[in-house]
CSV table of C-alpha atoms in Angstrom, one decimal:
chain,number,residue,atom,x,y,z
A,1,UNK,CA,115.4,57.9,155.9
A,2,UNK,CA,112.5,57.7,153.5
A,3,UNK,CA,114.1,60.3,151.2
A,4,UNK,CA,117.6,58.7,151.4
A,5,UNK,CA,117.3,57.5,147.9
A,6,UNK,CA,115.8,60.2,145.7
A,7,UNK,CA,114.3,59.4,142.3
A,8,UNK,CA,115.9,62.4,140.6
A,9,UNK,CA,119.4,61.5,141.9
A,10,UNK,CA,119.8,58.9,139.1
A,11,UNK,CA,119.8,61.8,136.7
A,12,UNK,CA,122.6,63.4,138.7
A,13,UNK,CA,125.0,60.4,138.2
A,14,UNK,CA,127.2,62.5,136.0
A,15,UNK,CA,128.0,64.7,139.0
A,16,UNK,CA,130.3,61.9,140.3
A,17,UNK,CA,132.6,62.8,137.4
A,18,UNK,CA,133.2,66.3,138.8
A,19,UNK,CA,136.0,64.7,140.8
A,20,UNK,CA,138.4,62.3,139.2
A,21,UNK,CA,136.7,62.8,135.8
A,22,UNK,CA,139.2,60.5,134.1
A,23,UNK,CA,138.1,57.6,136.2
A,24,UNK,CA,134.5,58.3,135.7
A,25,UNK,CA,135.0,58.5,131.9
A,26,UNK,CA,136.7,55.1,132.0
A,27,UNK,CA,133.8,53.7,134.0
A,28,UNK,CA,131.2,55.1,131.6
A,29,UNK,CA,133.0,53.7,128.6
A,30,UNK,CA,133.3,50.3,130.2
A,31,UNK,CA,129.7,50.4,131.4
A,32,UNK,CA,128.3,51.3,128.0
A,33,UNK,CA,130.5,48.9,126.2
A,34,UNK,CA,129.5,46.0,128.5
A,35,UNK,CA,125.8,46.5,127.6
A,36,UNK,CA,126.3,46.5,123.8
A,37,UNK,CA,125.1,43.3,122.1
A,38,UNK,CA,127.9,40.8,121.6
A,39,UNK,CA,127.7,37.1,121.9
A,40,UNK,CA,124.8,37.9,124.3
A,41,UNK,CA,121.8,39.9,123.0
A,42,UNK,CA,120.9,43.3,124.4
A,43,UNK,CA,117.8,41.6,125.9
A,44,UNK,CA,119.9,39.0,127.7
A,45,UNK,CA,122.3,41.6,129.0
A,46,UNK,CA,119.4,43.7,130.4
A,47,UNK,CA,118.0,40.7,132.2
A,48,UNK,CA,121.4,40.0,133.8
A,49,UNK,CA,121.6,43.6,134.8
A,50,UNK,CA,118.1,43.4,136.3
A,51,UNK,CA,119.0,40.3,138.2
A,52,UNK,CA,122.1,41.8,139.6
A,53,UNK,CA,120.2,45.0,140.5
A,54,UNK,CA,118.0,43.0,142.7
A,55,UNK,CA,120.8,40.9,144.2
A,56,UNK,CA,122.6,44.0,145.2
A,57,UNK,CA,119.3,45.8,146.0
A,58,UNK,CA,120.3,49.0,144.2
A,59,UNK,CA,117.1,51.1,143.8
A,60,UNK,CA,118.5,53.2,140.9
A,61,UNK,CA,119.6,50.0,139.0
A,62,UNK,CA,116.2,48.4,139.7
A,63,UNK,CA,114.3,51.4,138.2
A,64,UNK,CA,116.7,51.8,135.3
A,65,UNK,CA,116.7,48.1,134.3
A,66,UNK,CA,113.0,47.6,134.9
A,67,UNK,CA,112.3,50.3,132.4
A,68,UNK,CA,115.0,48.9,130.0
A,69,UNK,CA,113.3,45.5,130.3
A,70,UNK,CA,109.9,47.0,129.4
A,71,UNK,CA,111.5,48.8,126.5
A,72,UNK,CA,112.8,45.4,125.3
A,73,UNK,CA,109.2,44.2,125.2
A,74,UNK,CA,109.3,42.2,128.4
A,75,UNK,CA,106.4,42.0,130.8
A,76,UNK,CA,106.1,41.6,134.5
A,77,UNK,CA,106.2,37.9,133.9
A,78,UNK,CA,109.7,38.1,132.4
A,79,UNK,CA,110.9,40.6,135.1
A,80,UNK,CA,109.6,38.4,137.9
A,81,UNK,CA,111.2,35.3,136.5
A,82,UNK,CA,114.6,37.2,136.4
A,83,UNK,CA,114.1,38.4,140.0
A,84,UNK,CA,113.4,34.8,141.1
A,85,UNK,CA,116.7,33.6,139.5
A,86,UNK,CA,118.7,36.4,141.2
A,87,UNK,CA,116.9,35.7,144.5
A,88,UNK,CA,117.3,32.0,144.3
A,89,UNK,CA,121.0,32.3,143.6
A,90,UNK,CA,121.4,34.7,146.5
A,91,UNK,CA,119.3,32.5,148.7
A,92,UNK,CA,121.3,29.5,147.7
A,93,UNK,CA,124.5,31.3,148.4
A,94,UNK,CA,123.3,31.8,152.0
A,95,UNK,CA,122.0,28.3,152.3
A,96,UNK,CA,125.2,26.6,151.0
A,97,UNK,CA,127.0,28.3,153.9
A,98,UNK,CA,124.9,26.0,156.2
A,99,UNK,CA,127.6,23.5,155.3
A,100,UNK,CA,130.1,25.9,157.0
A,101,UNK,CA,127.9,25.9,160.1
A,102,UNK,CA,127.8,22.1,160.0
A,103,UNK,CA,131.6,22.0,159.6
A,104,UNK,CA,131.9,24.4,162.5
A,105,UNK,CA,129.7,22.2,164.6
A,106,UNK,CA,131.7,19.1,163.7
A,107,UNK,CA,134.9,20.8,164.6
A,108,UNK,CA,133.6,21.8,168.0
A,109,UNK,CA,131.8,18.6,168.8
A,110,UNK,CA,133.0,15.5,170.6
B,1,UNK,CA,109.6,75.0,121.7
B,2,UNK,CA,112.1,72.2,122.1
B,3,UNK,CA,111.2,70.3,119.0
B,4,UNK,CA,111.7,73.3,116.7
B,5,UNK,CA,115.1,73.9,118.3
B,6,UNK,CA,116.1,70.3,117.7
B,7,UNK,CA,115.0,70.6,114.1
B,8,UNK,CA,117.1,73.7,113.7
B,9,UNK,CA,120.1,71.9,115.2
B,10,UNK,CA,119.6,69.2,112.5
B,11,UNK,CA,119.1,71.9,109.8
B,12,UNK,CA,115.7,70.4,109.1
B,13,UNK,CA,113.5,73.4,110.2
B,14,UNK,CA,110.9,74.0,109.0
B,15,UNK,CA,109.7,70.5,108.3
B,16,UNK,CA,107.8,70.3,105.0
B,17,UNK,CA,105.4,67.9,103.5
B,18,UNK,CA,106.7,65.7,100.6
B,19,UNK,CA,103.4,64.7,99.2
B,20,UNK,CA,99.8,63.8,100.2
B,21,UNK,CA,99.7,60.1,99.7
B,22,UNK,CA,97.2,59.3,102.5
B,23,UNK,CA,94.0,61.1,103.5
B,24,UNK,CA,93.4,60.2,107.2
B,25,UNK,CA,89.8,60.8,108.2
B,26,UNK,CA,88.6,60.7,111.7
B,27,UNK,CA,84.9,59.8,111.6
B,28,UNK,CA,84.3,60.7,115.3
B,29,UNK,CA,85.4,60.3,118.8
B,30,UNK,CA,82.6,57.8,119.8
B,31,UNK,CA,83.9,54.4,120.8
B,32,UNK,CA,82.6,51.3,122.6
B,33,UNK,CA,85.9,51.4,124.6
B,34,UNK,CA,87.8,53.9,126.8
B,35,UNK,CA,91.4,52.8,126.5
B,36,UNK,CA,93.9,54.4,128.9
B,37,UNK,CA,96.4,55.1,126.1
B,38,UNK,CA,93.8,56.7,123.7
B,39,UNK,CA,95.1,60.1,122.5
B,40,UNK,CA,91.7,61.2,121.2
B,41,UNK,CA,90.1,60.3,124.6
B,42,UNK,CA,87.4,58.4,122.7
B,43,UNK,CA,84.6,56.7,124.6
B,44,UNK,CA,80.9,55.8,124.6
B,45,UNK,CA,79.9,59.3,125.9
B,46,UNK,CA,81.6,61.2,123.1
B,47,UNK,CA,79.1,62.7,120.6
B,48,UNK,CA,81.5,64.2,117.9
B,49,UNK,CA,80.7,62.5,114.6
B,50,UNK,CA,81.4,63.3,111.0
B,51,UNK,CA,78.2,64.3,109.1
B,52,UNK,CA,77.2,63.2,105.6
B,53,UNK,CA,78.0,66.5,104.0
B,54,UNK,CA,81.6,66.2,105.2
B,55,UNK,CA,81.8,62.6,104.1
B,56,UNK,CA,80.7,63.7,100.6
B,57,UNK,CA,83.4,66.4,100.6
B,58,UNK,CA,86.0,63.7,101.5
B,59,UNK,CA,84.8,61.6,98.6
B,60,UNK,CA,85.0,64.6,96.2
B,61,UNK,CA,88.6,65.2,97.3
B,62,UNK,CA,89.4,61.5,96.6
B,63,UNK,CA,87.7,61.8,93.2
B,64,UNK,CA,89.6,64.9,92.1
B,65,UNK,CA,93.1,64.0,93.5
B,66,UNK,CA,95.4,61.0,93.1
B,67,UNK,CA,95.7,60.4,96.8
B,68,UNK,CA,96.2,56.6,96.9
B,69,UNK,CA,95.0,55.7,100.4
B,70,UNK,CA,92.1,56.5,102.6
B,71,UNK,CA,92.9,55.9,106.3
B,72,UNK,CA,89.8,55.8,108.4
B,73,UNK,CA,90.1,56.2,112.1
B,74,UNK,CA,88.1,57.3,115.2
B,75,UNK,CA,87.0,56.5,118.0
B,76,UNK,CA,85.5,53.4,116.6
B,77,UNK,CA,84.9,54.5,113.0
B,78,UNK,CA,82.4,51.7,112.5
B,79,UNK,CA,80.0,53.6,114.9
B,80,UNK,CA,79.6,56.5,112.4
B,81,UNK,CA,76.3,55.8,110.5
B,82,UNK,CA,78.0,56.9,107.2
B,83,UNK,CA,81.0,54.5,107.7
B,84,UNK,CA,79.9,51.8,105.2
B,85,UNK,CA,78.9,54.4,102.6
B,86,UNK,CA,82.3,56.1,102.8
B,87,UNK,CA,84.1,52.7,102.5
B,88,UNK,CA,82.0,51.4,99.5
B,89,UNK,CA,82.2,54.7,97.6
B,90,UNK,CA,86.0,55.0,98.2
B,91,UNK,CA,86.4,51.4,96.9
B,92,UNK,CA,84.4,52.4,93.8
B,93,UNK,CA,86.8,55.3,93.3
B,94,UNK,CA,89.6,52.8,93.5
B,95,UNK,CA,91.4,53.9,96.6
B,96,UNK,CA,93.2,51.6,99.0
B,97,UNK,CA,91.3,51.7,102.3
B,98,UNK,CA,92.8,51.3,105.8
B,99,UNK,CA,90.5,50.9,108.8
B,100,UNK,CA,91.8,51.5,112.3
B,101,UNK,CA,89.6,49.0,114.2
B,102,UNK,CA,89.6,48.2,117.9
B,103,UNK,CA,88.4,44.6,117.0
B,104,UNK,CA,85.9,44.5,120.0
B,105,UNK,CA,83.4,46.4,117.9
B,106,UNK,CA,82.6,43.1,116.1
B,107,UNK,CA,80.7,42.1,119.2
B,108,UNK,CA,78.5,45.1,119.5
B,109,UNK,CA,74.9,45.0,118.4
B,110,UNK,CA,74.5,45.4,114.6
B,111,UNK,CA,78.2,45.0,113.9
B,112,UNK,CA,78.3,41.3,113.6
B,113,UNK,CA,78.9,41.3,109.8
B,114,UNK,CA,81.7,43.8,109.9
B,115,UNK,CA,84.5,41.3,109.2
B,116,UNK,CA,82.6,40.2,106.0
B,117,UNK,CA,82.1,43.8,105.0
B,118,UNK,CA,85.9,44.4,105.4
B,119,UNK,CA,86.6,41.4,103.2
B,120,UNK,CA,84.1,42.4,100.5
B,121,UNK,CA,85.8,45.8,100.3
B,122,UNK,CA,89.4,44.4,100.7
B,123,UNK,CA,90.1,46.9,103.4
B,124,UNK,CA,93.4,46.7,105.3
B,125,UNK,CA,92.7,46.4,109.0
B,126,UNK,CA,95.1,47.9,111.5
B,127,UNK,CA,94.1,46.8,115.0
B,128,UNK,CA,95.3,47.8,118.4
B,129,UNK,CA,96.7,45.0,120.5
B,130,UNK,CA,99.1,46.6,123.0
B,131,UNK,CA,100.7,43.3,124.1
B,132,UNK,CA,100.5,39.5,123.5
B,133,UNK,CA,99.5,38.8,127.1
B,134,UNK,CA,96.0,39.1,128.5
B,135,UNK,CA,96.7,40.9,131.7
B,136,UNK,CA,98.7,43.7,130.0
B,137,UNK,CA,96.0,44.2,127.4
B,138,UNK,CA,93.1,44.2,129.8
B,139,UNK,CA,94.8,46.6,132.1
B,140,UNK,CA,95.1,49.2,129.4
B,141,UNK,CA,91.9,48.5,127.3
B,142,UNK,CA,89.5,47.1,129.8
B,143,UNK,CA,88.6,43.7,131.2
B,144,UNK,CA,87.7,41.1,128.6
B,145,UNK,CA,89.3,43.0,125.7
B,146,UNK,CA,92.1,40.5,125.1
B,147,UNK,CA,89.7,37.5,124.6
B,148,UNK,CA,87.4,39.5,122.4
B,149,UNK,CA,90.4,40.6,120.4
B,150,UNK,CA,91.6,37.0,120.0
B,151,UNK,CA,88.1,36.0,118.9
B,152,UNK,CA,87.9,38.9,116.4
B,153,UNK,CA,91.3,37.9,114.9
B,154,UNK,CA,90.1,34.3,114.6
B,155,UNK,CA,87.0,35.5,112.6
B,156,UNK,CA,89.3,37.6,110.4
B,157,UNK,CA,91.7,34.7,109.9
B,158,UNK,CA,88.8,32.4,108.8
B,159,UNK,CA,87.9,35.0,106.2
B,160,UNK,CA,91.5,35.0,105.0
B,161,UNK,CA,92.8,38.1,106.8
B,162,UNK,CA,96.5,37.7,107.9
B,163,UNK,CA,96.6,34.5,105.7
B,164,UNK,CA,95.9,35.6,102.1
B,165,UNK,CA,97.4,38.2,99.8
B,166,UNK,CA,95.2,41.3,99.6
B,167,UNK,CA,93.6,40.8,103.0
B,168,UNK,CA,96.0,42.5,105.3
B,169,UNK,CA,95.7,42.4,109.1
B,170,UNK,CA,98.3,44.5,110.9
B,171,UNK,CA,98.5,44.8,114.7
B,172,UNK,CA,99.8,47.7,116.8
B,173,UNK,CA,101.9,47.4,120.0
B,174,UNK,CA,101.7,50.3,122.4
B,175,UNK,CA,103.8,50.6,125.6
B,176,UNK,CA,101.6,50.0,128.6
B,177,UNK,CA,103.0,52.9,130.4
B,178,UNK,CA,105.7,55.7,130.4
B,179,UNK,CA,108.4,53.9,128.4
B,180,UNK,CA,109.4,53.5,124.8
B,181,UNK,CA,108.4,50.6,122.6
B,182,UNK,CA,110.8,47.8,121.9
B,183,UNK,CA,112.5,47.2,118.5
B,184,UNK,CA,109.7,46.3,116.1
B,185,UNK,CA,111.1,43.1,114.5
B,186,UNK,CA,112.0,41.6,117.9
B,187,UNK,CA,108.6,42.1,119.5
B,188,UNK,CA,106.9,41.0,116.3
B,189,UNK,CA,108.6,37.7,116.6
B,190,UNK,CA,107.4,37.3,120.2
B,191,UNK,CA,103.8,38.2,119.2
B,192,UNK,CA,103.8,35.8,116.3
B,193,UNK,CA,105.1,32.9,118.4
B,194,UNK,CA,102.8,33.5,121.4
B,195,UNK,CA,99.6,34.3,119.5
B,196,UNK,CA,100.1,31.3,117.2
B,197,UNK,CA,101.0,28.8,119.9
B,198,UNK,CA,98.3,29.9,122.4
B,199,UNK,CA,95.5,31.0,120.2
B,200,UNK,CA,96.3,29.8,116.7
B,201,UNK,CA,95.9,33.2,115.1
B,202,UNK,CA,97.9,34.9,112.4
B,203,UNK,CA,98.6,38.5,111.4
B,204,UNK,CA,100.7,40.2,108.8
B,205,UNK,CA,102.9,42.9,110.5
B,206,UNK,CA,103.2,44.4,113.9
B,207,UNK,CA,103.7,48.1,114.2
B,208,UNK,CA,105.2,49.5,117.4
B,209,UNK,CA,104.1,53.1,118.3
B,210,UNK,CA,105.2,55.2,121.1
B,211,UNK,CA,102.5,56.8,123.3
B,212,UNK,CA,101.9,60.4,122.5
B,213,UNK,CA,102.1,62.8,125.5
B,214,UNK,CA,98.7,64.2,124.7
B,215,UNK,CA,95.1,63.3,125.5
B,216,UNK,CA,94.3,60.5,128.1
B,217,UNK,CA,97.9,59.3,128.2
B,218,UNK,CA,99.1,62.8,129.0
B,219,UNK,CA,96.6,62.9,131.9
B,220,UNK,CA,98.1,59.6,133.2
B,221,UNK,CA,101.6,61.0,132.9
B,222,UNK,CA,100.7,64.1,134.9
B,223,UNK,CA,98.7,62.2,137.5
B,224,UNK,CA,101.4,59.7,138.1
B,225,UNK,CA,104.3,62.3,138.1
B,226,UNK,CA,105.8,60.9,135.0
B,227,UNK,CA,105.3,63.7,132.5
B,228,UNK,CA,108.7,65.4,132.7
B,229,UNK,CA,110.6,62.1,132.8
B,230,UNK,CA,108.7,60.7,129.8
B,231,UNK,CA,109.3,63.9,127.8
B,232,UNK,CA,113.1,63.6,128.7
B,233,UNK,CA,113.0,60.0,127.5
B,234,UNK,CA,111.4,61.0,124.2
B,235,UNK,CA,113.9,63.9,123.7
B,236,UNK,CA,116.9,61.8,124.6
B,237,UNK,CA,115.8,59.2,122.1
B,238,UNK,CA,115.3,61.8,119.2
B,239,UNK,CA,116.5,60.1,116.0
B,240,UNK,CA,116.9,62.5,113.0
B,241,UNK,CA,116.7,59.6,110.5
B,242,UNK,CA,113.0,59.3,111.4
B,243,UNK,CA,112.3,62.7,109.8
B,244,UNK,CA,112.3,61.4,106.3
B,245,UNK,CA,109.5,58.9,106.8
B,246,UNK,CA,107.5,60.8,109.5
B,247,UNK,CA,103.8,60.4,108.6
B,248,UNK,CA,102.9,64.2,108.6
B,249,UNK,CA,105.1,64.6,105.5
B,250,UNK,CA,103.0,62.1,103.6
B,251,UNK,CA,99.4,62.6,104.9
B,252,UNK,CA,96.7,65.0,105.8
B,253,UNK,CA,94.4,64.4,108.7
B,254,UNK,CA,90.8,65.4,108.5
B,255,UNK,CA,88.9,66.0,111.8
B,256,UNK,CA,85.3,64.8,112.4
B,257,UNK,CA,84.2,68.4,111.6
B,258,UNK,CA,86.1,68.6,108.3
B,259,UNK,CA,89.0,70.6,109.7
B,260,UNK,CA,92.5,69.8,108.3
B,261,UNK,CA,95.5,69.0,110.4
B,262,UNK,CA,99.1,67.8,109.8
B,263,UNK,CA,98.3,64.6,111.8
B,264,UNK,CA,95.9,63.0,114.2
B,265,UNK,CA,97.9,64.2,117.1
B,266,UNK,CA,97.9,67.8,116.1
B,267,UNK,CA,94.1,67.4,115.7
B,268,UNK,CA,93.8,66.4,119.3
B,269,UNK,CA,96.2,69.2,120.4
B,270,UNK,CA,94.1,71.7,118.4
B,271,UNK,CA,97.0,72.7,116.2
B,272,UNK,CA,95.7,73.5,112.7
B,273,UNK,CA,97.7,73.8,109.5
B,274,UNK,CA,100.3,76.5,109.4
B,275,UNK,CA,98.7,77.5,106.0
B,276,UNK,CA,95.9,79.6,107.4
B,277,UNK,CA,94.1,79.6,104.0
B,278,UNK,CA,93.3,75.9,104.0
B,279,UNK,CA,91.5,75.1,107.2
B,280,UNK,CA,88.7,72.8,106.0
B,281,UNK,CA,88.4,69.8,103.7
B,282,UNK,CA,86.1,72.0,101.5
B,283,UNK,CA,89.2,74.2,100.7
B,284,UNK,CA,91.4,71.3,99.8
B,285,UNK,CA,94.1,72.4,97.5
B,286,UNK,CA,96.3,69.4,96.7
B,287,UNK,CA,99.2,71.3,95.1
B,288,UNK,CA,99.6,73.6,98.0
B,289,UNK,CA,99.1,71.0,100.7
B,290,UNK,CA,101.6,68.7,99.2
B,291,UNK,CA,104.5,71.1,100.0
B,292,UNK,CA,103.1,72.8,103.1
B,293,UNK,CA,105.1,73.6,106.2
B,294,UNK,CA,104.3,71.2,109.0
B,295,UNK,CA,103.1,72.8,112.3
B,296,UNK,CA,105.2,71.0,114.9
B,297,UNK,CA,105.1,71.0,118.7
B,298,UNK,CA,106.8,69.2,121.5
B,299,UNK,CA,104.5,66.1,121.3
B,300,UNK,CA,106.2,65.5,117.9
B,301,UNK,CA,109.1,64.0,119.9
B,302,UNK,CA,106.8,61.0,120.2
B,303,UNK,CA,107.1,60.3,116.5
B,304,UNK,CA,110.9,60.8,116.3
B,305,UNK,CA,112.0,58.7,119.3
B,306,UNK,CA,114.1,55.7,118.6
B,307,UNK,CA,113.0,53.8,115.5
B,308,UNK,CA,110.1,56.3,115.0
B,309,UNK,CA,106.4,55.7,115.3
B,310,UNK,CA,104.9,56.1,111.9
């Protein structure tokens, strides 16, 4: 499985558009538009993307948005801070479900 | 050659010089440092050094032309024994002088008075500082470099550099790997804030340069399996609007041995002028060189990527 994710596959993303090209075109337009600076700066959007990439653990997104972060002048310090935010939210999301476990225990207990 | 093809697509082939406003002189490849991104592969073991005869020829070219600026580079140009002579004579001729300094040279034996020498001759200092954080700088340029650089900038600031008109100190950002530089004004803001808050130092402008896929950086790209990807990044980021201001159209590069090139990068790549009659500074013909055809190669994508690197 070590070659399940291949580095060069990111450059083949366009091949998805061989089937249902209209849908792929819409996705690409939406994707590109969402990353354009608006009320949020390009730098902020890239940091969000980097955080999400780690939360969903997408190796392609991690590579792409790590490079994009460096190209926005950010360092490993910035990148690591963003990963901590994503991880903390993800960890917190698991931890808060402890309440569901507690509720469950309450429901079952005398 | 992909770069020539791209120029043809833009109807800009062949690229021609517009003028010779800057004479860029490489005084030699010897340096007290061995930075990982150095395109000339400078270091303490290099022996190539411009001799006095060539220095005199450079001065004669300055005397008999109206080239406004002398841009002195290396290696560490200060290590050439004729460095101070070239600077003082060029100043007498009335030329603006730029020194590409690594800053750490100030702490080498016999170089302690270099900041005062710069001030006396009102030279513009352009200094490499690849990032505003210590670890990033030391990884590329060697341990201890960042602190030496900060101390050097403090010395220059005390003399007025970066704080007074006419004493210009510009810094240079380089990516610390196989990626493009950020937008110049954005990273300049970060540098100014971080360096002032943490070290109390000032500078005038920050330039952001892409790393050229030649020399020591090229070796890194190949060793790390990044060469093809980096070239694709440069090619994808080709920006035709950079062609008007690209440095080769406004300068001539003189190698340590007096050979002429369209730029410092062609010098390292061993690509001479396309005008075969003018190979050496001794043959300098201003009129012809000012309209010459530029010898381009694929590393030129490094100067045309994104916002450009000149």
